[in-house]
PDB file of C-alpha atoms in Angstrom:
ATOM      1  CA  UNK S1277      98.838  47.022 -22.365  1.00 88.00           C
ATOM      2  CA  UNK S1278     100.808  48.539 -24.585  1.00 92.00           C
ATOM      3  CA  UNK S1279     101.015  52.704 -24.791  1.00 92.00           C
ATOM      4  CA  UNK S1280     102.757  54.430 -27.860  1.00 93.00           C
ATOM      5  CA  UNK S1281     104.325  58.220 -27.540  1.00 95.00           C
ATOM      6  CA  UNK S1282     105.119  59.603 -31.050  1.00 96.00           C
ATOM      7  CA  UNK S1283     107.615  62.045 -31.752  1.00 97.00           C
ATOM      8  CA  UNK S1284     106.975  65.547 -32.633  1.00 97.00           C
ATOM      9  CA  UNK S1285     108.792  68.085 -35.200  1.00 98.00           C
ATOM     10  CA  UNK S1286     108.446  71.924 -34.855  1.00 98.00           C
ATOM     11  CA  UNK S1287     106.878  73.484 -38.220  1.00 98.00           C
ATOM     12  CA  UNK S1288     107.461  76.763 -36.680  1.00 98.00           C
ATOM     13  CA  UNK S1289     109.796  77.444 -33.396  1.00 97.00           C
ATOM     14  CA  UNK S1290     109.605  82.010 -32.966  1.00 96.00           C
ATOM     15  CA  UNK S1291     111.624  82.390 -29.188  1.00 94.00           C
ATOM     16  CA  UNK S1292     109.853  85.536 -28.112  1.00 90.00           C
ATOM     17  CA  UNK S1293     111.387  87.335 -25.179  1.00 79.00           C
ATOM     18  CA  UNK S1294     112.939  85.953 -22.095  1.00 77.00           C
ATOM     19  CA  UNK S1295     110.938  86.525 -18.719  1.00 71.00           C
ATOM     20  CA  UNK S1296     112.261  87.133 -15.081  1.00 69.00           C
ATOM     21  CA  UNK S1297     111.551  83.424 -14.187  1.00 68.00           C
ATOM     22  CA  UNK S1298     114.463  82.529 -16.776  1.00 65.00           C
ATOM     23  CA  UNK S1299     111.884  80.872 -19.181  1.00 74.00           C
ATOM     24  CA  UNK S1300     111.364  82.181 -22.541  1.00 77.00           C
ATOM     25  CA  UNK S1301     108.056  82.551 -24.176  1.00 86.00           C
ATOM     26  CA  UNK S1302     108.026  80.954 -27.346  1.00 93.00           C
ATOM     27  CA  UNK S1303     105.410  80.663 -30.540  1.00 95.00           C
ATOM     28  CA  UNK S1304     105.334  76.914 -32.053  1.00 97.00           C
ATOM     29  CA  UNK S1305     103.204  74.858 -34.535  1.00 98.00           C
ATOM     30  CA  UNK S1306     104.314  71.413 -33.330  1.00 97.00           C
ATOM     31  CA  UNK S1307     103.067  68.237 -35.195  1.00 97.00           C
ATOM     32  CA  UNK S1308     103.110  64.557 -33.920  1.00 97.00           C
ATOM     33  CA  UNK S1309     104.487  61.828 -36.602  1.00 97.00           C
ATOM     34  CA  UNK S1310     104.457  58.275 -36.610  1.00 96.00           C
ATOM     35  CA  UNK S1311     107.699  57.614 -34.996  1.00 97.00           C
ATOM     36  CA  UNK S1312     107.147  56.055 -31.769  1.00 96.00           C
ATOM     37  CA  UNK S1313     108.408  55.092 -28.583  1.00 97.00           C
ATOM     38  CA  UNK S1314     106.651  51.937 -26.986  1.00 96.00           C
ATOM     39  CA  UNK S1315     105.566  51.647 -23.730  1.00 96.00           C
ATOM     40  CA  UNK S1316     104.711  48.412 -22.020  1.00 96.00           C
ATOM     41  CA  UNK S1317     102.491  48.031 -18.727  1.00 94.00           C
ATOM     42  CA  UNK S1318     101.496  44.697 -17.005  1.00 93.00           C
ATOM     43  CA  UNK S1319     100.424  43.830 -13.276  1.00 92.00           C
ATOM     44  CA  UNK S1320     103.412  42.928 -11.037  1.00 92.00           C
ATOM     45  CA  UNK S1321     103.868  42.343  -7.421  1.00 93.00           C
ATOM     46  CA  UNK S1322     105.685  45.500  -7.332  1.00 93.00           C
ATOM     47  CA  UNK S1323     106.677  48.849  -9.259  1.00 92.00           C
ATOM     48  CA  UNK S1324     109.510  48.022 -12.065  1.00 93.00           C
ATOM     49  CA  UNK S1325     110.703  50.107 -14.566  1.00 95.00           C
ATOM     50  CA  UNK S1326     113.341  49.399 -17.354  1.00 95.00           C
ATOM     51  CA  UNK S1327     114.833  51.013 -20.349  1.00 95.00           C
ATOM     52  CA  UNK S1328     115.888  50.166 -23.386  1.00 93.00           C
ATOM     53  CA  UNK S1329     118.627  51.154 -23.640  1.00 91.00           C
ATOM     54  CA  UNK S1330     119.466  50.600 -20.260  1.00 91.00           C
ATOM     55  CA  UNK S1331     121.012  53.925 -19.532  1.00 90.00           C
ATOM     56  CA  UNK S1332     118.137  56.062 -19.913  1.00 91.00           C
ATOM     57  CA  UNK S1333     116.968  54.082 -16.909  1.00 88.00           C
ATOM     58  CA  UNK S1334     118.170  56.555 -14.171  1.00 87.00           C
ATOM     59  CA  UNK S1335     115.530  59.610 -13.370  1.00 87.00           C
ATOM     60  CA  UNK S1336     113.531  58.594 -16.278  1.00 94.00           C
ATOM     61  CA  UNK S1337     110.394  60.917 -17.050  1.00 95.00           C
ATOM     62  CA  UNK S1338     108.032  58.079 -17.362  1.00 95.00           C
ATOM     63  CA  UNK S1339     108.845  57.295 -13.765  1.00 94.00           C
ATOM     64  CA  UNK S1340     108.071  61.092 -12.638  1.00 95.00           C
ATOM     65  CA  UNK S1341     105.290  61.391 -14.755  1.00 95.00           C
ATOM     66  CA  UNK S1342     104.091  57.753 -12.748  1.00 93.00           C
ATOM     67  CA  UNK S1343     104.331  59.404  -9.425  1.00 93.00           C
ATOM     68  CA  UNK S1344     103.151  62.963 -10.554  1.00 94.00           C
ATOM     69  CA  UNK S1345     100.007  61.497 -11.315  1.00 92.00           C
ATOM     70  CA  UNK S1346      99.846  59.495  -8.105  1.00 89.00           C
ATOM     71  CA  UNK S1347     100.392  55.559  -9.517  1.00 87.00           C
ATOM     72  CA  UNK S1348     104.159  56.079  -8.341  1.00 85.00           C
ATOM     73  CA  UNK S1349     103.354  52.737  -6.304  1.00 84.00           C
ATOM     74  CA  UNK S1350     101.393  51.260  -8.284  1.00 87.00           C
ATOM     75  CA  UNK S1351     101.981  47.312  -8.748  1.00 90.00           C
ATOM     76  CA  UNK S1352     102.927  48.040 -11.737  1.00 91.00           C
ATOM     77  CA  UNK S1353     105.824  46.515 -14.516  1.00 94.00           C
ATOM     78  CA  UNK S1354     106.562  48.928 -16.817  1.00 95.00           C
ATOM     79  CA  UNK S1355     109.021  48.901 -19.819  1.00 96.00           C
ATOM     80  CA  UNK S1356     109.956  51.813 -22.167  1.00 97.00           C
ATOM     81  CA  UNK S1357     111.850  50.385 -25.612  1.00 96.00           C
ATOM     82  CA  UNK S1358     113.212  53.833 -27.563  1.00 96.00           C
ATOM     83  CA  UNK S1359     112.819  53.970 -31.222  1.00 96.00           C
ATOM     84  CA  UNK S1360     112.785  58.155 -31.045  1.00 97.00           C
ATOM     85  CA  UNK S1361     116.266  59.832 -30.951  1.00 95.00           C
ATOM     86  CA  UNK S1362     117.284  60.860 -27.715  1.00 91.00           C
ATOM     87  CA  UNK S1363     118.464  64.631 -27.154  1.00 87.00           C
ATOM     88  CA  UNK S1364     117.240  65.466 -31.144  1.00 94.00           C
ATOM     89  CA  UNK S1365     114.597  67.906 -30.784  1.00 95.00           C
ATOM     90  CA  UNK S1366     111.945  65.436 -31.411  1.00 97.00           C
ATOM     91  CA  UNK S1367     110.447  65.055 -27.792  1.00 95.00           C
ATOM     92  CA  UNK S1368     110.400  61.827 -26.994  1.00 95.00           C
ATOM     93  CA  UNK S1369     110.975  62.088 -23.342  1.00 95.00           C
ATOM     94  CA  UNK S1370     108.245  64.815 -23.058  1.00 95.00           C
ATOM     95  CA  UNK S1371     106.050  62.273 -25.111  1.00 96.00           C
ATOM     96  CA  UNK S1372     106.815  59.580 -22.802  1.00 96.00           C
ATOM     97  CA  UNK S1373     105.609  61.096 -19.451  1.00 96.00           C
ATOM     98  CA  UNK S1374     102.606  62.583 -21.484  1.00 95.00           C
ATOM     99  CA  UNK S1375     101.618  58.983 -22.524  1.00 95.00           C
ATOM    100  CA  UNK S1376     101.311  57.812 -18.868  1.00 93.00           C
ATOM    101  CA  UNK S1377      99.625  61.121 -17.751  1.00 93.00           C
ATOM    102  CA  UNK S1378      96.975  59.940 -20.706  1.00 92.00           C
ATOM    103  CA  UNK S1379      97.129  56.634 -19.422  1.00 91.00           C
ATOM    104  CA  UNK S1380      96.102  58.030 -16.071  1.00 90.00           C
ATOM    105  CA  UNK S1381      93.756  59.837 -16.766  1.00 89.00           C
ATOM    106  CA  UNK S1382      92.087  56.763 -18.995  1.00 86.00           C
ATOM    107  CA  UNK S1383      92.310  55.031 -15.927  1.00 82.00           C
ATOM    108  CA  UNK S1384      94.732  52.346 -17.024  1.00 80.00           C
ATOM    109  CA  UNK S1385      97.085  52.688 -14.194  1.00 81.00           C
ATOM    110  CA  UNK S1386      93.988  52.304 -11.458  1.00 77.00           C
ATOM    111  CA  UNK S1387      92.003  54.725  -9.533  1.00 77.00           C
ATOM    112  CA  UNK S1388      94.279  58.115  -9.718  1.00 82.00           C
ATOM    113  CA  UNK S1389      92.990  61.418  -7.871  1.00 83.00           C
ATOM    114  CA  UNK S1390      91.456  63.474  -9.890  1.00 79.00           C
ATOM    115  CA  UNK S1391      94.120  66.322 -10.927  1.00 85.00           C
ATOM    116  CA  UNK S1392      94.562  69.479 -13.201  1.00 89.00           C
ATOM    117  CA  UNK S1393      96.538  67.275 -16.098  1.00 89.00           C
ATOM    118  CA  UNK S1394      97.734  70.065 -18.016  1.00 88.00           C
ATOM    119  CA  UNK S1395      99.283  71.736 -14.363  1.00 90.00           C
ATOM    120  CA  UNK S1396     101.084  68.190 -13.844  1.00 92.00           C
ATOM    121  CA  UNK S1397     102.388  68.192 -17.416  1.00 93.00           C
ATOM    122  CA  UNK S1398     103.540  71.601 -17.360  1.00 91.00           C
ATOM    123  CA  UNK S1399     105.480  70.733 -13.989  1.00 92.00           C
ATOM    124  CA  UNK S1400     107.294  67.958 -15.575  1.00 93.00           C
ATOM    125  CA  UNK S1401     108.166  69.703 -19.208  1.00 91.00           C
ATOM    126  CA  UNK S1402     107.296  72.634 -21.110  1.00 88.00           C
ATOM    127  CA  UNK S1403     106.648  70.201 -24.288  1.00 92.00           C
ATOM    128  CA  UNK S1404     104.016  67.567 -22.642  1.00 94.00           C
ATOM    129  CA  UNK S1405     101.179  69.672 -22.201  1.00 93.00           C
ATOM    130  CA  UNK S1406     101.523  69.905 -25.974  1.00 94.00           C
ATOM    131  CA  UNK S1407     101.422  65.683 -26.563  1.00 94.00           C
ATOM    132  CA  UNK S1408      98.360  65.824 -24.166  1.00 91.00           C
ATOM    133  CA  UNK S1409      96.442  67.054 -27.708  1.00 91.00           C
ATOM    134  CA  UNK S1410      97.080  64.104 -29.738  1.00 89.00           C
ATOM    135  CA  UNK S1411      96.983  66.492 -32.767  1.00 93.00           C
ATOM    136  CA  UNK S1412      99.103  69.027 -34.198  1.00 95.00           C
ATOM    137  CA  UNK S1413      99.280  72.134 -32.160  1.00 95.00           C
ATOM    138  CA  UNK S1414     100.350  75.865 -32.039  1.00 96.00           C
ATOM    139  CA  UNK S1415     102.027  75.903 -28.412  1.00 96.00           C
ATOM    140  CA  UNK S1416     102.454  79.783 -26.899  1.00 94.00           C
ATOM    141  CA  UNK S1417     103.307  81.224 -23.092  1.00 91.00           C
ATOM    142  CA  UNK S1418     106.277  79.103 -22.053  1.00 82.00           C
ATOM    143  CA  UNK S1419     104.495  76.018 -23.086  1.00 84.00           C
ATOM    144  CA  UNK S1420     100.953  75.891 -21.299  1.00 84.00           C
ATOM    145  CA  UNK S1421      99.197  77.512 -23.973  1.00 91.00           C
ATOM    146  CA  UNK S1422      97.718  74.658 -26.104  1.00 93.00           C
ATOM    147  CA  UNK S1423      95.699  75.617 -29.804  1.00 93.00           C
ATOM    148  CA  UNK S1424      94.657  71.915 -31.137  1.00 92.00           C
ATOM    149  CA  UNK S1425      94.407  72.038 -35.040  1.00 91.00           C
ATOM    150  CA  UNK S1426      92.072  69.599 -35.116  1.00 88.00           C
ATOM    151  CA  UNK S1427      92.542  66.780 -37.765  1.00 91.00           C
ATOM    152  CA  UNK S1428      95.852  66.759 -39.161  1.00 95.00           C
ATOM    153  CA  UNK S1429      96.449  66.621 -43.605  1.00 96.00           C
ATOM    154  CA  UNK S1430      98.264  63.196 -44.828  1.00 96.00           C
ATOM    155  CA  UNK S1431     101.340  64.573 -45.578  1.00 97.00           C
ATOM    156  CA  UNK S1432     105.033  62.420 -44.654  1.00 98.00           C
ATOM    157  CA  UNK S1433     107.877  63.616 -43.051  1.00 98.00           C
ATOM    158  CA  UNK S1434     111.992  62.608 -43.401  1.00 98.00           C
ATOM    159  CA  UNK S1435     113.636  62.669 -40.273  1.00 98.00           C
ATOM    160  CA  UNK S1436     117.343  62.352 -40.381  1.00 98.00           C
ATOM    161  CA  UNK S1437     118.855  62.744 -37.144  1.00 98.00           C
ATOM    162  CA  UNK S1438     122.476  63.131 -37.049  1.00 97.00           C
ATOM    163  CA  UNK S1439     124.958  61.746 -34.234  1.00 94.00           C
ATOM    164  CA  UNK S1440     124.954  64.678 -31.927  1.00 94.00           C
ATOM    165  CA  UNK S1441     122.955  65.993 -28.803  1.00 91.00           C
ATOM    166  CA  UNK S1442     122.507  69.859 -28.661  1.00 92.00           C
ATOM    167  CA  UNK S1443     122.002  71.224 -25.251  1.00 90.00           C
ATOM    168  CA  UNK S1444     119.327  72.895 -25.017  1.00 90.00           C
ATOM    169  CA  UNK S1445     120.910  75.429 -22.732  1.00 90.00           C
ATOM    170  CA  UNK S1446     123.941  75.817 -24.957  1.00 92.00           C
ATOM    171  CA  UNK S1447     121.095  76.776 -27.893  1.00 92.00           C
ATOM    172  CA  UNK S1448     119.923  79.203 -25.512  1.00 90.00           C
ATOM    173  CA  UNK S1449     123.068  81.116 -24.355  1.00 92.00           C
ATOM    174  CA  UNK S1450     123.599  81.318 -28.356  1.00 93.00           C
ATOM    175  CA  UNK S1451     120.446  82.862 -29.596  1.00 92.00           C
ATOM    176  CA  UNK S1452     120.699  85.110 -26.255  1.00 90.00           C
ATOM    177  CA  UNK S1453     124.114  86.270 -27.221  1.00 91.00           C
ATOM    178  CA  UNK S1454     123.737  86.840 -31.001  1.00 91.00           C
ATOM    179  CA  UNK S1455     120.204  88.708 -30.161  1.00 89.00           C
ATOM    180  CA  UNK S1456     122.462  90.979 -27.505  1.00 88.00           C
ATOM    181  CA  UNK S1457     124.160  91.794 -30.794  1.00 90.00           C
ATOM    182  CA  UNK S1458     121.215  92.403 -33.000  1.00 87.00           C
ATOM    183  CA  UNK S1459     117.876  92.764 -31.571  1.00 86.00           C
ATOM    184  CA  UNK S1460     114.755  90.844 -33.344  1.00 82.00           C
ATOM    185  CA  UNK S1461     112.017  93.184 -34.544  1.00 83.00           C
ATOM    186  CA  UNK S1462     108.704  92.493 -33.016  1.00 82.00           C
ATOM    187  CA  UNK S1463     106.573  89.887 -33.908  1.00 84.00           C
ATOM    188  CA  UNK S1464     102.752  90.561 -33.958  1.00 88.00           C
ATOM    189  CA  UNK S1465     100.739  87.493 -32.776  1.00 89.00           C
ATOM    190  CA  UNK S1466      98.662  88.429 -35.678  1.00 87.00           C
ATOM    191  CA  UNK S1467     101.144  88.145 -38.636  1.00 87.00           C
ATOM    192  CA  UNK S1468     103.341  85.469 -36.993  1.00 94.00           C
ATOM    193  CA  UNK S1469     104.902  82.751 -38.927  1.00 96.00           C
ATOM    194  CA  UNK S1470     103.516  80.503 -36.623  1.00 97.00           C
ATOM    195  CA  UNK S1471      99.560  81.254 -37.465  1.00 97.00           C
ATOM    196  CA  UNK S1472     100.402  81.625 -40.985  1.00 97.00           C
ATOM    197  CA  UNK S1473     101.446  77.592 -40.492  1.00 97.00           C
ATOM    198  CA  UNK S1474      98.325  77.000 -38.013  1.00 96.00           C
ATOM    199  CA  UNK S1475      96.143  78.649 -40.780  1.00 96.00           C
ATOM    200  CA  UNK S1476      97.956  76.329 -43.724  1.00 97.00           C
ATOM    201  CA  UNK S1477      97.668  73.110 -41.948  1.00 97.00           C
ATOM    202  CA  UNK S1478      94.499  73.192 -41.448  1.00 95.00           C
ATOM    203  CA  UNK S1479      93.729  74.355 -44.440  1.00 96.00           C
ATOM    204  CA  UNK S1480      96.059  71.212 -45.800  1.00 96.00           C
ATOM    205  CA  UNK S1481      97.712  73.517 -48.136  1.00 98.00           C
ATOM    206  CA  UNK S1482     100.925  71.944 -48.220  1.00 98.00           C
ATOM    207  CA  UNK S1483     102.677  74.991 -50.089  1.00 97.00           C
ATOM    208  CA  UNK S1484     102.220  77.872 -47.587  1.00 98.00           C
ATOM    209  CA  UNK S1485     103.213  75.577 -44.718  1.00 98.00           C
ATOM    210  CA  UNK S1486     106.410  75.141 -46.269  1.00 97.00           C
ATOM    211  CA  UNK S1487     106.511  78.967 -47.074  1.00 97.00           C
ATOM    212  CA  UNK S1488     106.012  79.481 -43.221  1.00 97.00           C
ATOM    213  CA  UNK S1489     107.819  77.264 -41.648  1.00 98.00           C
ATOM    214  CA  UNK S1490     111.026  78.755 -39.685  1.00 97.00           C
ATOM    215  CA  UNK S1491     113.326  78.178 -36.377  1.00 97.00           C
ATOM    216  CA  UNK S1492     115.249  80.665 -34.836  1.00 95.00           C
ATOM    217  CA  UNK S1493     117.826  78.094 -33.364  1.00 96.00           C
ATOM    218  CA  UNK S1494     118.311  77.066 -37.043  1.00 97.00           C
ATOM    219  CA  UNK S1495     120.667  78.897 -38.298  1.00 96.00           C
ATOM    220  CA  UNK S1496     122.561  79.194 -34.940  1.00 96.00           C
ATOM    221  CA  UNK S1497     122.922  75.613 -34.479  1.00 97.00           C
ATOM    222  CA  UNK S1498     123.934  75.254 -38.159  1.00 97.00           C
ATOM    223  CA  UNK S1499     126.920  76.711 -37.509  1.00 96.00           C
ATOM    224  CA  UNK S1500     127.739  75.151 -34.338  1.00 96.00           C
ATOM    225  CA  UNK S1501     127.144  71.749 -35.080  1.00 96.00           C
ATOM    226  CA  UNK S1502     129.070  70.608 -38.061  1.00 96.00           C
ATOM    227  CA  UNK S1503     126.490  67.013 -37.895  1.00 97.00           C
ATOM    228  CA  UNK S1504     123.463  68.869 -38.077  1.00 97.00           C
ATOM    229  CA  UNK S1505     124.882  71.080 -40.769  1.00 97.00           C
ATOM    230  CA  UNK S1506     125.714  67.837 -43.056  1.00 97.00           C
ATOM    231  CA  UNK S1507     122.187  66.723 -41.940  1.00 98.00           C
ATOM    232  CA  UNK S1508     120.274  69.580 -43.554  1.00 98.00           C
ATOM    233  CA  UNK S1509     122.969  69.799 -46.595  1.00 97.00           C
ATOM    234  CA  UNK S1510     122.518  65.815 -47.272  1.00 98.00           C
ATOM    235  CA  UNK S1511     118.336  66.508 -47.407  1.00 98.00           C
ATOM    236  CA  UNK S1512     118.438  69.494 -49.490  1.00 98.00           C
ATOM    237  CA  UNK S1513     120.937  67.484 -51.849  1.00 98.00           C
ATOM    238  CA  UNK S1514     118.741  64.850 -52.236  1.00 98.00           C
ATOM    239  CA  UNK S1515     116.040  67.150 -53.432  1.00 97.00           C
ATOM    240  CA  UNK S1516     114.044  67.878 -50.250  1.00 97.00           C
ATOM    241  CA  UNK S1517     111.568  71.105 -51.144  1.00 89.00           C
ATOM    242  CA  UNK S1518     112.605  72.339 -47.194  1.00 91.00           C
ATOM    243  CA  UNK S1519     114.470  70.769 -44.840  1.00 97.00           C
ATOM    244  CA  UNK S1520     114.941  72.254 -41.493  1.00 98.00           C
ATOM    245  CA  UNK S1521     115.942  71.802 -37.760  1.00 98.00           C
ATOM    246  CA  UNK S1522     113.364  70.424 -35.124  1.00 97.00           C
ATOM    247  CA  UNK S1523     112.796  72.000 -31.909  1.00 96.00           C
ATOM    248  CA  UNK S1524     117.389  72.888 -30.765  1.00 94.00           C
ATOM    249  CA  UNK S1525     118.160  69.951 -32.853  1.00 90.00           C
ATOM    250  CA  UNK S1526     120.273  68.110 -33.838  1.00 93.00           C
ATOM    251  CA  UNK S1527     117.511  66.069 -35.609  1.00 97.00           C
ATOM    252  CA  UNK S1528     116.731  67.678 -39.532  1.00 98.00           C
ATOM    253  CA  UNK S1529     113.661  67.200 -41.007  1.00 98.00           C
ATOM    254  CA  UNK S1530     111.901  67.410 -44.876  1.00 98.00           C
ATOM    255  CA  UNK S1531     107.305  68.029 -44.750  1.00 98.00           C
ATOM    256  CA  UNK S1532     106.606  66.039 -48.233  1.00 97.00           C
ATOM    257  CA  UNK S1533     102.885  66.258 -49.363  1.00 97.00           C
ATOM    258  CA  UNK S1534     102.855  62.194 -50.182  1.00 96.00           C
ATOM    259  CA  UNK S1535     104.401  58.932 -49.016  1.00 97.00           C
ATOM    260  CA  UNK S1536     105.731  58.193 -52.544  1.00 97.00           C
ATOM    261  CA  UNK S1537     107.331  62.073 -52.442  1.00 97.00           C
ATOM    262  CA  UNK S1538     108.784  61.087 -48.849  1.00 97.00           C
ATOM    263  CA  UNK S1539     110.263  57.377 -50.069  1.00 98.00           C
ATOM    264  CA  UNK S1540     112.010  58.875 -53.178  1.00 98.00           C
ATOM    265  CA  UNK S1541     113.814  61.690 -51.103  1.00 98.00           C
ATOM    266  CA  UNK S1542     115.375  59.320 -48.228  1.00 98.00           C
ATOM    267  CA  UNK S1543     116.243  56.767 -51.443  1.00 98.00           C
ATOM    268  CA  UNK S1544     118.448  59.755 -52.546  1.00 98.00           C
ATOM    269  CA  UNK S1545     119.638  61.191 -48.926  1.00 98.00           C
ATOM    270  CA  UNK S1546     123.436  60.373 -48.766  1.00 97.00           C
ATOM    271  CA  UNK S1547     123.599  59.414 -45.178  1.00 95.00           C
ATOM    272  CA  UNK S1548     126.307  60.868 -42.862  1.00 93.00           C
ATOM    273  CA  UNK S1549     128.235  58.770 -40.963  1.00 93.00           C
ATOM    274  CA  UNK S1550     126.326  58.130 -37.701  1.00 94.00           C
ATOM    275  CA  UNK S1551     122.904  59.303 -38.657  1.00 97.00           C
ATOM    276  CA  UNK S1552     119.317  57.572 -38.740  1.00 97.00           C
ATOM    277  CA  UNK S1553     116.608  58.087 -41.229  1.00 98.00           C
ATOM    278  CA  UNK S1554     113.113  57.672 -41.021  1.00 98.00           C
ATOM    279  CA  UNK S1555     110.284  57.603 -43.409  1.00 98.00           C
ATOM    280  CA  UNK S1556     106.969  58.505 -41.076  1.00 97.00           C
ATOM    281  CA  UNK S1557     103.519  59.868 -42.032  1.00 97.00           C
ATOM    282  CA  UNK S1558     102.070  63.244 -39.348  1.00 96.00           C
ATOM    283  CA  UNK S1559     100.279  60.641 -36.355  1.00 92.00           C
ATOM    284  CA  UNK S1560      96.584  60.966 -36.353  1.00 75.00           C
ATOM    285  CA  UNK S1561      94.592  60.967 -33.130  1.00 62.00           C
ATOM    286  CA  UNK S1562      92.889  57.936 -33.912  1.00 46.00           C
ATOM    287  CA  UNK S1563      96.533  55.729 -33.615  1.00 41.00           C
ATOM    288  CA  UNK S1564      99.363  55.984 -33.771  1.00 37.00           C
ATOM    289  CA  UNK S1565     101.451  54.607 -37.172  1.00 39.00           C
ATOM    290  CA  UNK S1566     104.455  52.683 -36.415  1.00 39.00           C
ATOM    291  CA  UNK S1567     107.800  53.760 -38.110  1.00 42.00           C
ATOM    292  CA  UNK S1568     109.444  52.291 -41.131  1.00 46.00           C
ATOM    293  CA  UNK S1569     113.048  52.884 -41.501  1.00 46.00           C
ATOM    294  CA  UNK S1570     114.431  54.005 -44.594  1.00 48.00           C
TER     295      UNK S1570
END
């Protein structure tokens, strides 16, 4: 069988305050698109994994998320090809292990113990309880609170992810150190950027998502990363109504209400040197859509 885990952007990212575990608790819409790893599964004499690329081999997530749900053993082959950018904000390791937790659950992988699912995804990453939804979703707490929006509108989505990993940490210690500075006023759950996106999307009003959208890493990572900088500069020159950063980055990203609207701004994005651009529609829950490049 064949399992496909699509990438996610961040509408909205609001990084609320830090708690004594060292997590922070954060307030995100996050929506699924059509850009897709591919995972393959046939019946072996024994467990195999393998990567393409090859060096994302070693302490893999689809292999924890295999033995987290208890088909660690299983007499299984398994083979992950990556088409999402690695290290860009875009979650495709967190999508990975939630596709075989799904696949567990569906009882592809055998007869599994029955388990809390969204416990076991929380355990392994604070994204894949989130890619348990198949829909768009506003994610709270630290990543265990999960708000499905239900059906998502047919809007499109440029990616263009630049040749550069952000560490999460390092996107961290920099929002921590500029908010030492200057404090963030509160943010009411209420009047949040983040339901004001919730509300729009499922609303499919494709103008006050846009209006909403925001990431606090954005402007921080801007101006660390001189890649993701170009990134977001090379969208917004090309015409893009609002390009931003996804999750710490480094991947940029431009919501378009229409394919054609989505085609005719990566025709005009000058690519940087390094970077990959993709043309994808949000994923429905139905399928997944496979990628086009640009």
């Amino acid at each position: 069988m064949i399992v496909r885990a699509p990438a996610k952007i961040n509408l909205t990212l609001e990084i609320l305050n830090r708690q004594d575990d060292g997590y922070h608790r954060l307030r995100s819409v996050m929506l699924p698109i059509a850009l897709e790893d591919e995972i393959a599964i046939e019946p072996a004499e024994r467990f195999t994994f393998s990567c393409d690329p090859a060096s994302l081999s070693s302490d893999n997530l689809v292999v924890r998320a295999l033995a987290a749900a208890g088909a660690g053993d299983a007499k299984l082959a398994v083979a992950l090809r990556k088409q999402i950018p690695v290290g860009a904000g875009l979650g495709g390791g967190s999508s990975d292990a939630a596709a075989m937790l799904r696949a567990a659950i569906d009882g592809a992988l055998g007869a599994v113990e029955a388990l809390d699912w969204v416990a076991v995804a929380r355990g392994l990453g604070s994204d894949i309880p989130f890619f348990l939804t198949g829909t768009g979703a506003l994610v709270e707490g630290t990543g265990e609170r999960v708000t499905a929006l239900g059906a998502l509108p047919p809007w499109w989505v440029v990616v263009l992810a630049p040749d550069v990993h952000v560490d999460t940490g390092d996107a961290y210690r920099r929002l921590a150190a500029t908010r030492a500075q200057t404090p963030p006023a509160a943010r009411p759950r209420s009047d949040s950027a983040s339901i004001r996106a919730l509300e729009a999307v499922q609303r499919a009003d494709y103008a006050a998502a846009v209006a909403a959208a925001t990431n606090d890493f954005e402007p921080l990572i801007a101006a660390a990363y001189a890649p993701v900088a170009a990134a977001l500069h090379a969208l917004r020159a090309a015409g893009a109504v609002h390009a931003m950063l996804s999750g710490s980055g480094g991947a940029t990203f431009a919501l378009c209400e229409h394919e054609d609207a989505g085609r005719s701004l990566a025709a005009a994005v000058a690519l940087p040197p390094g970077a990959r651009l993709f043309v994808v529609p949000l994923a429905a829950a139905a399928g997944w859509r496979a990628p086009s490049a640009a």
